[in-house]
Tab-separated table of C-alpha atoms in Angstrom:
chain	number	residue	atom	x	y	z
A	1	UNK	CA	0.095	-0.244	0.033
A	2	UNK	CA	1.623	3.386	-0.995
A	3	UNK	CA	1.102	6.416	1.530
A	4	UNK	CA	2.473	10.048	1.497
A	5	UNK	CA	5.732	10.811	3.160
A	6	UNK	CA	5.070	12.879	6.241
A	7	UNK	CA	7.566	14.773	8.017
A	8	UNK	CA	6.885	15.528	11.586
A	9	UNK	CA	3.571	14.595	11.136
A	10	UNK	CA	2.905	16.881	7.986
A	11	UNK	CA	2.740	16.749	4.257
A	12	UNK	CA	3.314	19.733	1.891
A	13	UNK	CA	3.152	19.190	-1.853
A	14	UNK	CA	6.923	19.427	-2.919
A	15	UNK	CA	8.113	21.988	-5.547
A	16	UNK	CA	7.489	20.355	-9.191
A	17	UNK	CA	7.090	21.194	-12.613
A	18	UNK	CA	3.534	21.661	-14.036
A	19	UNK	CA	3.619	21.259	-17.768
A	20	UNK	CA	2.283	24.168	-19.949
A	21	UNK	CA	-0.823	22.032	-21.009
A	22	UNK	CA	-1.972	20.957	-17.552
A	23	UNK	CA	-1.111	24.548	-16.281
A	24	UNK	CA	-3.269	26.142	-18.929
A	25	UNK	CA	-5.788	23.676	-18.853
A	26	UNK	CA	-6.105	22.296	-15.307
A	27	UNK	CA	-9.949	20.813	-15.266
A	28	UNK	CA	-9.399	19.026	-18.385
A	29	UNK	CA	-6.123	17.297	-17.672
A	30	UNK	CA	-7.273	16.289	-14.501
A	31	UNK	CA	-10.677	15.027	-15.174
A	32	UNK	CA	-9.519	12.970	-17.845
A	33	UNK	CA	-7.094	11.047	-15.314
A	34	UNK	CA	-9.785	11.014	-12.574
A	35	UNK	CA	-11.980	9.278	-15.284
A	36	UNK	CA	-9.275	6.736	-15.900
A	37	UNK	CA	-8.854	6.103	-12.237
A	38	UNK	CA	-12.365	5.533	-11.392
A	39	UNK	CA	-13.027	3.235	-14.534
A	40	UNK	CA	-10.175	1.048	-13.341
A	41	UNK	CA	-11.195	0.835	-9.895
A	42	UNK	CA	-14.864	0.189	-10.868
A	43	UNK	CA	-13.460	-2.657	-13.202
A	44	UNK	CA	-11.244	-3.691	-10.162
A	45	UNK	CA	-14.551	-3.654	-8.094
A	46	UNK	CA	-16.819	-5.551	-10.371
A	47	UNK	CA	-14.237	-8.308	-10.452
A	48	UNK	CA	-13.902	-8.336	-6.660
A	49	UNK	CA	-10.355	-7.270	-6.956
A	50	UNK	CA	-10.678	-3.869	-5.237
A	51	UNK	CA	-9.710	-4.253	-1.849
A	52	UNK	CA	-8.064	-1.878	0.818
A	53	UNK	CA	-4.886	-1.663	-0.726
A	54	UNK	CA	-6.550	-1.009	-4.279
A	55	UNK	CA	-8.737	1.855	-2.650
A	56	UNK	CA	-5.923	3.662	-0.912
A	57	UNK	CA	-3.820	3.392	-3.914
A	58	UNK	CA	-6.363	4.788	-6.319
A	59	UNK	CA	-7.143	7.375	-3.757
A	60	UNK	CA	-3.540	8.490	-3.657
A	61	UNK	CA	-3.473	8.505	-7.721
A	62	UNK	CA	-6.143	10.990	-7.314
A	63	UNK	CA	-4.180	13.060	-5.185
A	64	UNK	CA	-1.269	13.034	-7.305
A	65	UNK	CA	-3.372	13.799	-10.479
A	66	UNK	CA	-4.449	17.081	-8.690
A	67	UNK	CA	-0.920	17.864	-7.982
A	68	UNK	CA	0.108	17.390	-11.503
A	69	UNK	CA	-1.959	20.268	-12.575
A	70	UNK	CA	-0.843	22.441	-9.884
A	71	UNK	CA	-2.718	21.835	-6.627
A	72	UNK	CA	-0.953	21.956	-3.545
A	73	UNK	CA	-1.715	20.260	-0.620
A	74	UNK	CA	-1.017	20.934	3.210
A	75	UNK	CA	-2.039	18.062	5.597
A	76	UNK	CA	-1.378	18.472	9.249
A	77	UNK	CA	-2.108	16.464	12.502
A	78	UNK	CA	-2.081	13.010	10.899
A	79	UNK	CA	-0.145	11.664	14.188
A	80	UNK	CA	-3.370	12.274	16.304
A	81	UNK	CA	-4.882	9.416	14.088
A	82	UNK	CA	-1.708	7.264	14.775
A	83	UNK	CA	-2.075	7.669	18.282
A	84	UNK	CA	-5.588	6.183	18.447
A	85	UNK	CA	-5.706	2.786	19.496
A	86	UNK	CA	-8.570	0.589	17.912
A	87	UNK	CA	-11.367	2.136	15.534
A	88	UNK	CA	-12.412	5.716	15.432
A	89	UNK	CA	-14.880	8.149	13.866
A	90	UNK	CA	-13.226	10.804	11.446
A	91	UNK	CA	-15.639	13.638	11.384
A	92	UNK	CA	-15.315	16.783	9.266
A	93	UNK	CA	-16.994	19.577	7.348
A	94	UNK	CA	-17.785	18.540	3.615
A	95	UNK	CA	-16.967	20.883	0.932
A	96	UNK	CA	-16.398	19.107	-2.423
A	97	UNK	CA	-15.668	15.760	-4.201
A	98	UNK	CA	-12.228	16.047	-3.232
A	99	UNK	CA	-12.309	14.809	0.314
A	100	UNK	CA	-14.272	11.893	-0.371
A	101	UNK	CA	-11.794	11.119	-2.969
A	102	UNK	CA	-8.592	11.846	-1.094
A	103	UNK	CA	-9.310	10.984	2.754
A	104	UNK	CA	-9.069	7.213	1.777
A	105	UNK	CA	-5.066	7.496	1.123
A	106	UNK	CA	-4.714	9.480	4.162
A	107	UNK	CA	-6.759	7.189	6.740
A	108	UNK	CA	-6.547	3.689	5.194
A	109	UNK	CA	-2.772	3.184	5.535
A	110	UNK	CA	-3.160	3.656	9.463
A	111	UNK	CA	-6.708	2.407	9.858
A	112	UNK	CA	-9.074	0.189	8.080
A	113	UNK	CA	-11.861	2.591	7.079
A	114	UNK	CA	-14.951	3.180	5.274
A	115	UNK	CA	-17.655	6.173	4.679
A	116	UNK	CA	-21.028	6.794	5.841
A	117	UNK	CA	-22.808	7.948	2.400
A	118	UNK	CA	-26.007	8.935	0.930
A	119	UNK	CA	-27.684	5.731	-0.475
A	120	UNK	CA	-27.890	6.987	-3.758
A	121	UNK	CA	-24.152	6.799	-4.152
A	122	UNK	CA	-24.308	2.797	-4.247
A	123	UNK	CA	-26.497	3.101	-7.444
A	124	UNK	CA	-24.278	5.500	-9.378
A	125	UNK	CA	-23.010	4.205	-13.026
A	126	UNK	CA	-19.525	3.254	-12.549
A	127	UNK	CA	-18.743	4.805	-9.260
A	128	UNK	CA	-21.183	2.767	-7.737
A	129	UNK	CA	-19.501	-0.408	-7.791
A	130	UNK	CA	-16.675	1.303	-6.216
A	131	UNK	CA	-18.466	2.380	-3.152
A	132	UNK	CA	-20.421	-0.543	-2.767
A	133	UNK	CA	-16.851	-2.555	-2.318
A	134	UNK	CA	-16.221	-0.598	0.486
A	135	UNK	CA	-19.396	-1.770	2.356
A	136	UNK	CA	-20.203	1.701	3.595
A	137	UNK	CA	-22.939	2.492	5.979
A	138	UNK	CA	-25.668	4.158	3.868
A	139	UNK	CA	-28.245	6.636	4.896
A	140	UNK	CA	-31.154	8.059	3.091
A	141	UNK	CA	-30.610	11.871	4.202
A	142	UNK	CA	-34.407	12.493	4.177
A	143	UNK	CA	-35.693	10.357	6.813
A	144	UNK	CA	-33.861	11.302	9.842
A	145	UNK	CA	-35.199	8.383	12.127
A	146	UNK	CA	-34.296	5.722	9.515
A	147	UNK	CA	-30.766	7.343	9.077
A	148	UNK	CA	-30.350	7.343	12.739
A	149	UNK	CA	-30.950	3.605	13.172
A	150	UNK	CA	-29.023	2.770	10.132
A	151	UNK	CA	-26.347	4.592	11.587
A	152	UNK	CA	-26.300	3.192	15.025
A	153	UNK	CA	-26.924	-0.458	13.757
A	154	UNK	CA	-24.480	-0.124	10.669
A	155	UNK	CA	-21.882	1.890	12.304
A	156	UNK	CA	-21.678	-0.013	15.526
A	157	UNK	CA	-21.343	-3.333	13.053
A	158	UNK	CA	-18.258	-1.730	11.512
A	159	UNK	CA	-16.724	-0.422	14.558
A	160	UNK	CA	-16.956	-3.652	16.157
A	161	UNK	CA	-15.289	-5.267	13.245
A	162	UNK	CA	-12.163	-2.762	14.075
A	163	UNK	CA	-13.286	-0.644	10.929
A	164	UNK	CA	-13.479	3.220	11.554
A	165	UNK	CA	-15.911	5.625	9.845
A	166	UNK	CA	-15.651	8.771	7.908
A	167	UNK	CA	-18.746	11.054	8.588
A	168	UNK	CA	-19.671	14.305	7.110
A	169	UNK	CA	-22.440	15.360	9.276
A	170	UNK	CA	-23.516	18.272	6.916
A	171	UNK	CA	-24.673	15.761	4.423
A	172	UNK	CA	-24.333	17.910	1.510
A	173	UNK	CA	-21.343	19.693	0.415
A	174	UNK	CA	-21.170	23.504	1.310
A	175	UNK	CA	-18.448	26.066	0.537
A	176	UNK	CA	-19.491	27.669	3.529
A	177	UNK	CA	-19.454	25.797	7.044
A	178	UNK	CA	-22.812	26.477	8.629
A	179	UNK	CA	-22.968	24.955	12.363
A	180	UNK	CA	-26.641	24.626	12.254
A	181	UNK	CA	-26.457	22.064	9.696
A	182	UNK	CA	-23.895	19.998	11.543
A	183	UNK	CA	-25.847	17.215	12.875
A	184	UNK	CA	-25.102	15.296	16.073
A	185	UNK	CA	-25.250	11.654	14.343
A	186	UNK	CA	-21.724	11.119	14.658
A	187	UNK	CA	-21.340	12.006	18.193
A	188	UNK	CA	-24.393	9.793	19.408
A	189	UNK	CA	-22.558	6.910	17.209
A	190	UNK	CA	-19.250	7.665	19.009
A	191	UNK	CA	-21.109	7.750	22.581
A	192	UNK	CA	-23.028	4.555	22.018
A	193	UNK	CA	-19.880	2.800	20.672
A	194	UNK	CA	-17.488	4.049	23.096
A	195	UNK	CA	-14.920	5.171	20.539
A	196	UNK	CA	-13.197	8.317	19.987
A	197	UNK	CA	-13.616	11.084	17.498
A	198	UNK	CA	-10.681	12.398	15.416
A	199	UNK	CA	-12.039	15.981	13.939
A	200	UNK	CA	-10.841	16.815	10.723
A	201	UNK	CA	-11.126	20.361	9.487
A	202	UNK	CA	-10.762	20.730	5.411
A	203	UNK	CA	-10.563	23.450	2.751
A	204	UNK	CA	-11.086	21.746	-0.734
A	205	UNK	CA	-12.679	24.157	-2.757
A	206	UNK	CA	-9.996	23.718	-5.485
A	207	UNK	CA	-12.303	21.183	-6.701
A	208	UNK	CA	-15.875	23.019	-7.643
A	209	UNK	CA	-19.102	22.046	-8.053
A	210	UNK	CA	-19.692	20.919	-11.604
A	211	UNK	CA	-23.102	21.200	-13.742
A	212	UNK	CA	-24.877	19.068	-14.446
A	213	UNK	CA	-22.460	16.403	-12.697
A	214	UNK	CA	-21.051	17.961	-9.488
A	215	UNK	CA	-18.349	15.488	-9.522
A	216	UNK	CA	-16.886	17.165	-12.585
A	217	UNK	CA	-16.413	20.578	-11.712
A	218	UNK	CA	-13.688	23.426	-12.441
A	219	UNK	CA	-10.257	22.819	-11.002
A	220	UNK	CA	-8.541	25.875	-9.362
A	221	UNK	CA	-4.918	25.183	-8.500
A	222	UNK	CA	-4.678	28.680	-6.482
A	223	UNK	CA	-6.915	27.397	-4.145
A	224	UNK	CA	-4.412	25.493	-1.680
A	225	UNK	CA	-6.224	22.223	-0.183
A	226	UNK	CA	-5.785	21.814	3.523
A	227	UNK	CA	-6.616	18.995	5.824
A	228	UNK	CA	-5.746	19.479	9.597
A	229	UNK	CA	-6.790	16.556	11.945
A	230	UNK	CA	-7.223	17.187	15.671
A	231	UNK	CA	-6.702	15.560	19.055
A	232	UNK	CA	-9.221	12.885	19.940
A	233	UNK	CA	-12.177	13.586	21.397
A	234	UNK	CA	-13.831	10.949	23.890
A	235	UNK	CA	-17.616	11.317	24.276
A	236	UNK	CA	-19.187	11.304	27.716
A	237	UNK	CA	-22.565	11.678	28.322
A	238	UNK	CA	-25.211	13.241	25.955
A	239	UNK	CA	-22.164	14.488	23.707
A	240	UNK	CA	-23.196	18.413	23.582
A	241	UNK	CA	-19.717	19.614	24.907
A	242	UNK	CA	-18.034	17.398	22.348
A	243	UNK	CA	-19.977	18.464	19.645
A	244	UNK	CA	-19.353	21.944	20.145
A	245	UNK	CA	-15.678	21.192	20.787
A	246	UNK	CA	-15.716	19.703	17.071
A	247	UNK	CA	-17.431	22.803	15.796
A	248	UNK	CA	-14.990	24.954	17.334
A	249	UNK	CA	-12.254	23.036	16.136
A	250	UNK	CA	-13.347	23.274	12.295
A	251	UNK	CA	-14.341	27.277	12.554
A	252	UNK	CA	-11.084	28.053	13.941
A	253	UNK	CA	-9.340	26.449	11.354
A	254	UNK	CA	-11.520	27.721	8.351
A	255	UNK	CA	-11.221	31.178	9.865
A	256	UNK	CA	-7.504	30.912	9.896
A	257	UNK	CA	-7.017	29.728	6.252
A	258	UNK	CA	-9.945	32.277	5.190
A	259	UNK	CA	-7.177	34.684	6.832
A	260	UNK	CA	-4.403	33.610	4.855
A	261	UNK	CA	-6.027	33.534	1.273
C-alpha cells in the first residue's frame, strides 16, 4: 500500500514542474486522469479485486493527479490519528468531491476505514461499484429516524469489526460551513460505541461543483487544499460539549485559512 511521506506529521506538496498544457487546462487534464482512475477502480470492484490496498492506491492517484495540474496540498495533524488505539470516527466538514476521493489515502494506511454515505451513491453508474465494495454505512438524508437507526446499527457493526468511519454530518457539500447543519449523528454513534472522534477540518474548494455533474467541476490550482486533523475527543454523557468542541475546531481552522488566502 502506497502512502504519503510525512515529515513531523505533516505533508506539503513539494515544488514541482507543471507542464504548460496542464497549467493552462487544469480541469481538462485532471478530469481525464480522474475518469481513468474511476473506470479502472470500477472494473476491479466488479471483478471483486478492489480491496483496501487498491482503494488507498487509487485515492493517492487522485491526489497525485491534482498535484500534477498545480494543486498544492497541506496536511497536518496526521499523528493524532496514529495515536488512537482501535477504530474511531473521523468527523469533518464537507466541501467538495475532493475529500471523498482523497481521505482514503490519508486514513486507510493507518486504520481500516469506510464512509457513511448517502444511499444514492451506491446506485451511481461506474462509481457505485467502487462504493459498494467498501461496505459503507448508507443513509437516506431524507428520513432522520431511519438514518439514525442505520447509523447506529450499521456503524456499531463496522466499529465492532475494527473498521473506522468517515462521517460528514452536514450531509450535502457546502463551500461555507454552517454549524446549524452539522448534525449530532456522529457524536451519538461515538457515544454508543465508546470510540473516540478525530476531527478533521478541510478546505477543498480547489475542486468546484460541476453542472450537471457535481463530481466534474472546475479545478482551481490557486486554491490550496488543506486537511487538519485534531486531537481525539472521547464522548461522555449526551455529547453536547463534544459536539461544540468539534464545531469550534472546524471554525477555528476555516477562519485561519480564510485569513491567509
